[in-house]
Coordinates of C-alpha atoms in Angstrom, one line a residue:
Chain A
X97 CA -27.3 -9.2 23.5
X98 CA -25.7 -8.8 27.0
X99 CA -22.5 -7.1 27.4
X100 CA -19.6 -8.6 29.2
X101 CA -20.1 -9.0 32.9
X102 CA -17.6 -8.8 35.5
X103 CA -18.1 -9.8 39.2
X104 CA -17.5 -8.4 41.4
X105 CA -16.9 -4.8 40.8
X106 CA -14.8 -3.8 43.5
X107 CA -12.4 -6.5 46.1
X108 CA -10.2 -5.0 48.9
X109 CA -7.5 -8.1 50.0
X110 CA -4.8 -7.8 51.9
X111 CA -1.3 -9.2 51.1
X112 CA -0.7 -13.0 51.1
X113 CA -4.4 -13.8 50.6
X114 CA -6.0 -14.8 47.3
X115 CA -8.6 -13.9 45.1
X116 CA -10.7 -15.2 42.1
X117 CA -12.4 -13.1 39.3
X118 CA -15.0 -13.8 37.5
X119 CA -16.3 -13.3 33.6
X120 CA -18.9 -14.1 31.6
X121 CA -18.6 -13.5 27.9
X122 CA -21.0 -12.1 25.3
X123 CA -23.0 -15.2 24.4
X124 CA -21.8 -16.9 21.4
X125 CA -18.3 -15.7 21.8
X126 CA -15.5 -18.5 22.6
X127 CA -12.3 -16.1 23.2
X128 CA -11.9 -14.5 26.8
X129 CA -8.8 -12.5 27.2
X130 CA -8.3 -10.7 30.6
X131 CA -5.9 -7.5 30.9
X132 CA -4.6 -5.5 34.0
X133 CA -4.7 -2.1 33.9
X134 CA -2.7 0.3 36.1
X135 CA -1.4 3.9 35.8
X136 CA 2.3 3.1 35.8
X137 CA 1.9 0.4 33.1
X138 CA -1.3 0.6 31.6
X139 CA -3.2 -2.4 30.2
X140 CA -1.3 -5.5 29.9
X141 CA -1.9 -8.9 29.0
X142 CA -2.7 -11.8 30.9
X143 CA -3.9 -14.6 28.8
X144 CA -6.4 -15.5 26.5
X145 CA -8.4 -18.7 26.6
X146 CA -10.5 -20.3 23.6
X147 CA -12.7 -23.2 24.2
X148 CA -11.2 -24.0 27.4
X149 CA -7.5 -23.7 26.0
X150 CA -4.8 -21.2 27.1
X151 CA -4.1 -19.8 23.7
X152 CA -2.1 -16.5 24.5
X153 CA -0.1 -15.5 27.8
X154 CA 1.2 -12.6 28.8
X155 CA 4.6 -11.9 31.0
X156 CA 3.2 -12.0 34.1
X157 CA 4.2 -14.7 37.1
X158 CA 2.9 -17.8 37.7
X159 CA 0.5 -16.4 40.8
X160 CA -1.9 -15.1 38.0
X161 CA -3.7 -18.0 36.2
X162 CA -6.7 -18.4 34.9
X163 CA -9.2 -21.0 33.1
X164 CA -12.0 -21.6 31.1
X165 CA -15.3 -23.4 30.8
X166 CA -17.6 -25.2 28.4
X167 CA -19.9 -22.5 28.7
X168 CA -17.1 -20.3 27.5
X169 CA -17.4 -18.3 31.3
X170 CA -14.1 -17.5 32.7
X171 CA -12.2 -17.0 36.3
X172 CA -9.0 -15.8 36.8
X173 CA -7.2 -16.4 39.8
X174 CA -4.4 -14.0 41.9
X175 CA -2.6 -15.8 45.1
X176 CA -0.4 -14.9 47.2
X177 CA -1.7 -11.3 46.5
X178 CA 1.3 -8.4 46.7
X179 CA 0.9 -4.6 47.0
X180 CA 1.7 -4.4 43.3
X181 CA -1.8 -6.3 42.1
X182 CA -3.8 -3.3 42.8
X183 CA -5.4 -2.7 39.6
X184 CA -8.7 -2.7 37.1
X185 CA -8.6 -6.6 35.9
X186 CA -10.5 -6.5 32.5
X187 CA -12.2 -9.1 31.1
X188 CA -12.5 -9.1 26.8
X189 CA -14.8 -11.4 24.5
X190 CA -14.4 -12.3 21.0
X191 CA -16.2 -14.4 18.3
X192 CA -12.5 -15.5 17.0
X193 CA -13.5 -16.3 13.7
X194 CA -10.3 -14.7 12.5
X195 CA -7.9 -13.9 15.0
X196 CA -6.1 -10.6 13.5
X197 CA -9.7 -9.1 12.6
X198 CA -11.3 -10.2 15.8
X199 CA -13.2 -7.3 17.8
X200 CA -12.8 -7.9 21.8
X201 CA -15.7 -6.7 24.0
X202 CA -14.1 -5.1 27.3
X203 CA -16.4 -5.5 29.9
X204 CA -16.4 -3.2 33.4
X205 CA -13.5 -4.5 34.8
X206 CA -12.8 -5.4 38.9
X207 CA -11.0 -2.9 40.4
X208 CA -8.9 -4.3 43.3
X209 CA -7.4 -3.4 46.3
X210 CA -4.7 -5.3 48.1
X211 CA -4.0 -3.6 51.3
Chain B
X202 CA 5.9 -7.8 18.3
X203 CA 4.8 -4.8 16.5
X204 CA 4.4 -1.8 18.3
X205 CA 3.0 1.7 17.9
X206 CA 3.9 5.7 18.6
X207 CA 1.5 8.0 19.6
X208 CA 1.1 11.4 20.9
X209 CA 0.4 11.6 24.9
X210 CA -2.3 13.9 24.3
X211 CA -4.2 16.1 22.1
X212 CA -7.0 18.8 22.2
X213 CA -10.0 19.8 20.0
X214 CA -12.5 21.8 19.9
X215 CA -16.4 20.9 20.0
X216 CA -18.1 19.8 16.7
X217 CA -14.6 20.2 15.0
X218 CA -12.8 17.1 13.4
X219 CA -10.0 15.5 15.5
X220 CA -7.5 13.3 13.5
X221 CA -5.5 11.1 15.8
X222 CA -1.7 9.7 14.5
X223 CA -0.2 7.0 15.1
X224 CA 3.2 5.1 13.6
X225 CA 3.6 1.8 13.2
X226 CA 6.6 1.5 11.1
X227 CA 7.3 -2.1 11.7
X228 CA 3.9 -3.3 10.4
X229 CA 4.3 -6.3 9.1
X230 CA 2.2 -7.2 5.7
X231 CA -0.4 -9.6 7.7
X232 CA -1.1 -6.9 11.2
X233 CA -4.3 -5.5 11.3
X234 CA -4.7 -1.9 12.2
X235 CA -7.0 -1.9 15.3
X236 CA -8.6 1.4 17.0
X237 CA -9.8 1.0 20.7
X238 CA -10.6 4.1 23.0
X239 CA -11.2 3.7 26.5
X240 CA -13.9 6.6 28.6
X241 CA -13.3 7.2 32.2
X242 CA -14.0 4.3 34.4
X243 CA -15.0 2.5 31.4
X244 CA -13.4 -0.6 29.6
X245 CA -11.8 -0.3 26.0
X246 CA -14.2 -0.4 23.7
X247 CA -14.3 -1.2 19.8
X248 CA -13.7 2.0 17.4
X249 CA -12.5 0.4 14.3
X250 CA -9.9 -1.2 12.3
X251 CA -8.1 -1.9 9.2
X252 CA -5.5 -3.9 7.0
X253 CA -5.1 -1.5 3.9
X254 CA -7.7 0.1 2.7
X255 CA -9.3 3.2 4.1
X256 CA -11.9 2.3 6.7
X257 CA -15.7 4.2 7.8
X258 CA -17.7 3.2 10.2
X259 CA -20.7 5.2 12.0
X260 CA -18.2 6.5 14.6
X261 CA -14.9 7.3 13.1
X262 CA -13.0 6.8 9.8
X263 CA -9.6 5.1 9.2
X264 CA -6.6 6.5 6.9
X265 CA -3.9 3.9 6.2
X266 CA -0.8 5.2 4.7
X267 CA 0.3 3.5 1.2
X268 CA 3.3 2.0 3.2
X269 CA 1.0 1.2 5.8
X270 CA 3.8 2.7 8.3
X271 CA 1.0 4.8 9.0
X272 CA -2.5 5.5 10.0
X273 CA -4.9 8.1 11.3
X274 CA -8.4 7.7 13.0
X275 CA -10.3 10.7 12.4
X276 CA -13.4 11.5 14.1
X277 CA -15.7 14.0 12.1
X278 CA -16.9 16.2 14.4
X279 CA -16.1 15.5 17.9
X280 CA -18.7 15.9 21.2
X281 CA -17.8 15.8 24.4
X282 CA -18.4 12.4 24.7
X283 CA -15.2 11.7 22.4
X284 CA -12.9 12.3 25.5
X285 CA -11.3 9.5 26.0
X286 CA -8.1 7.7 25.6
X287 CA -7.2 6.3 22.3
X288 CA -5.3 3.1 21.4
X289 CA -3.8 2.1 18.2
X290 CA -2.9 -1.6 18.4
X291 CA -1.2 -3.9 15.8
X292 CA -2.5 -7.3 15.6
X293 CA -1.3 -10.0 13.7
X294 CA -3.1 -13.8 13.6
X295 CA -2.7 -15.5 16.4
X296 CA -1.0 -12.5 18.7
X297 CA -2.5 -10.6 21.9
X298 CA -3.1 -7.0 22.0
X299 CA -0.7 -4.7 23.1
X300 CA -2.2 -1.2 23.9
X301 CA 0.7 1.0 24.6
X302 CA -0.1 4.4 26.2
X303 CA -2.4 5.9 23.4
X304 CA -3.6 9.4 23.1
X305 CA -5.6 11.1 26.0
X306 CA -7.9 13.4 23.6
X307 CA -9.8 16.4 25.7
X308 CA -12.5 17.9 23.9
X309 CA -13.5 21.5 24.6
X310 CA -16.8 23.0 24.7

C-alpha cells in the first residue's frame, strides 16, 4: 500500500497571505489528523476529521481549519498567515476501528515558511 | 488529559539494549500506552503500544508496570538507525494524541 502523501513538500508565504495543505491518506483509512511541529513546542494537534466530520480539535485559532472529503483526502487551510506558522504540518491516517488502539500513519509533512 | 514524563535524552551503545522510561501516573484504567519515534526529517512513525499486558513486536518490546503508572520500551539491541526521538503518548477512546517532548536517543557506534 501507498504511504501517506503530503503536497507540497516545502511553501515559502509571506505574512497576511494564505495557504492550503494537502493529504492523501493510506487507502482504506477514514481518520486524518494533522499536527504542527516546531522546535519551541513540538507536535501539536490540530484536528482530526473522520468521514468528513471534525471529530477532534486542538487549541489553535480559528485561521487554521481544515476539511475532509468522501474520498477520505484532506486539506487544511492557514490564512492570514503570521511569522509564528513556520513549521512541519503533518498529516496522520488511521483505520479508526477503535479509537484508543488506532495506529496513525505520519506522512512527510510540509514544511513552511512564512517570511 | 493524561500526560507523560520522560527523560530529554539518552545514550547507548551499538548492538547494546536501550530501555526508554516513561511515567504516566495518571493513567486512567481505559488509556492505551502508545510508542511513536520520530527519525530526522522524518514523520512519527508507529513503534508499539499497549493497555496492560507486556507487548513484542519485530521492533521493540513493551513493559507495563502492575499499576500501569509505568512503562518501558525496550529495544534489543540498538543500530544506528534507532536514533531518533521517542514519544510515549496516552490515549484514551475518542482523545487526540498528545506527544510531549519524548526522549532524543543517540546511538553510538
Amino acid at each position: 500500500k501507498a504511504g501517506v502523501t503530503q503536497t507540497p513538500r516545502y511553501l515559502i508565504k509571506t505574512r497576511g497571505q494564505q495557504v492550503t495543505l494537502s493529504c492523501s491518506p493510506i487507502s482504506g483509512h477514514r481518520s486524518v489528523s494533522w499536527y504542527q511541529q516546531t522546535p519551541g513546542q513540538g507536535l501539536q494537534f490540530l484536528f482530526e476529521y473522520f468521514s468528513e466530520t471534525q471529530r477532534n480539535k486542538g487549541n489553535f485559532p480559528g485561521r487554521f481549519s481544515g476539511r475532509q472529503f468522501s474520498n477520505s483526502r484532506s486539506e487544511m487551510n492557514v490564512s492570514t498567515l503570521e511569522l509564528g506558522d513556520s513549521a512541519l504540518y503533518l498529516c496522520a491516517s488511521s483505520l479508526s476501528t477503535s479509537t484508543a488502539q488506532d495506529t496513525q500513519y505520519f506522512g512527510p509533512g510540509t514544511r513552511l515558511t512564512v517570511l | 488529559d493524561a500526560k507523560t514524563t520522560q527523560p530529554n535524552s539518552m545514550e547507548s551503545n551499538e548492538e547494546e539494549p536501550v530501555h526508554l522510561p516513561c511515567n504516566h501516573s495518571t493513567i486512567s484504567g481505559t488509556d492505551y500506552i502508545h510508542w511513536y519515534r520520530q527519525l530526522p526529517s522524518q514523520g512519527p512513525e508507529y513503534v508499539i503500544h499497549g493497555l496492560t499486558s507486556n507487548v513484542n513486536n519485530r521492533m521493540a518490546s513493551l513493559a507495563i508496570a502492575e499499576d500501569r503508572k509505568s512503562s518501558t520500551l525496550i529495544l534489543h539491541r540498538a543500530t544506528l538507525r534507532d536514533a531518533a526521538v521517542y514519544y510515549c503518548i496516552l490515549r484514551d477512546t475518542g482523545n487526540q494524541f498528545y506527544f510531549g517532548t519524548g526522549t532524543s536517543l543517540t546511538v553510538i557506534p
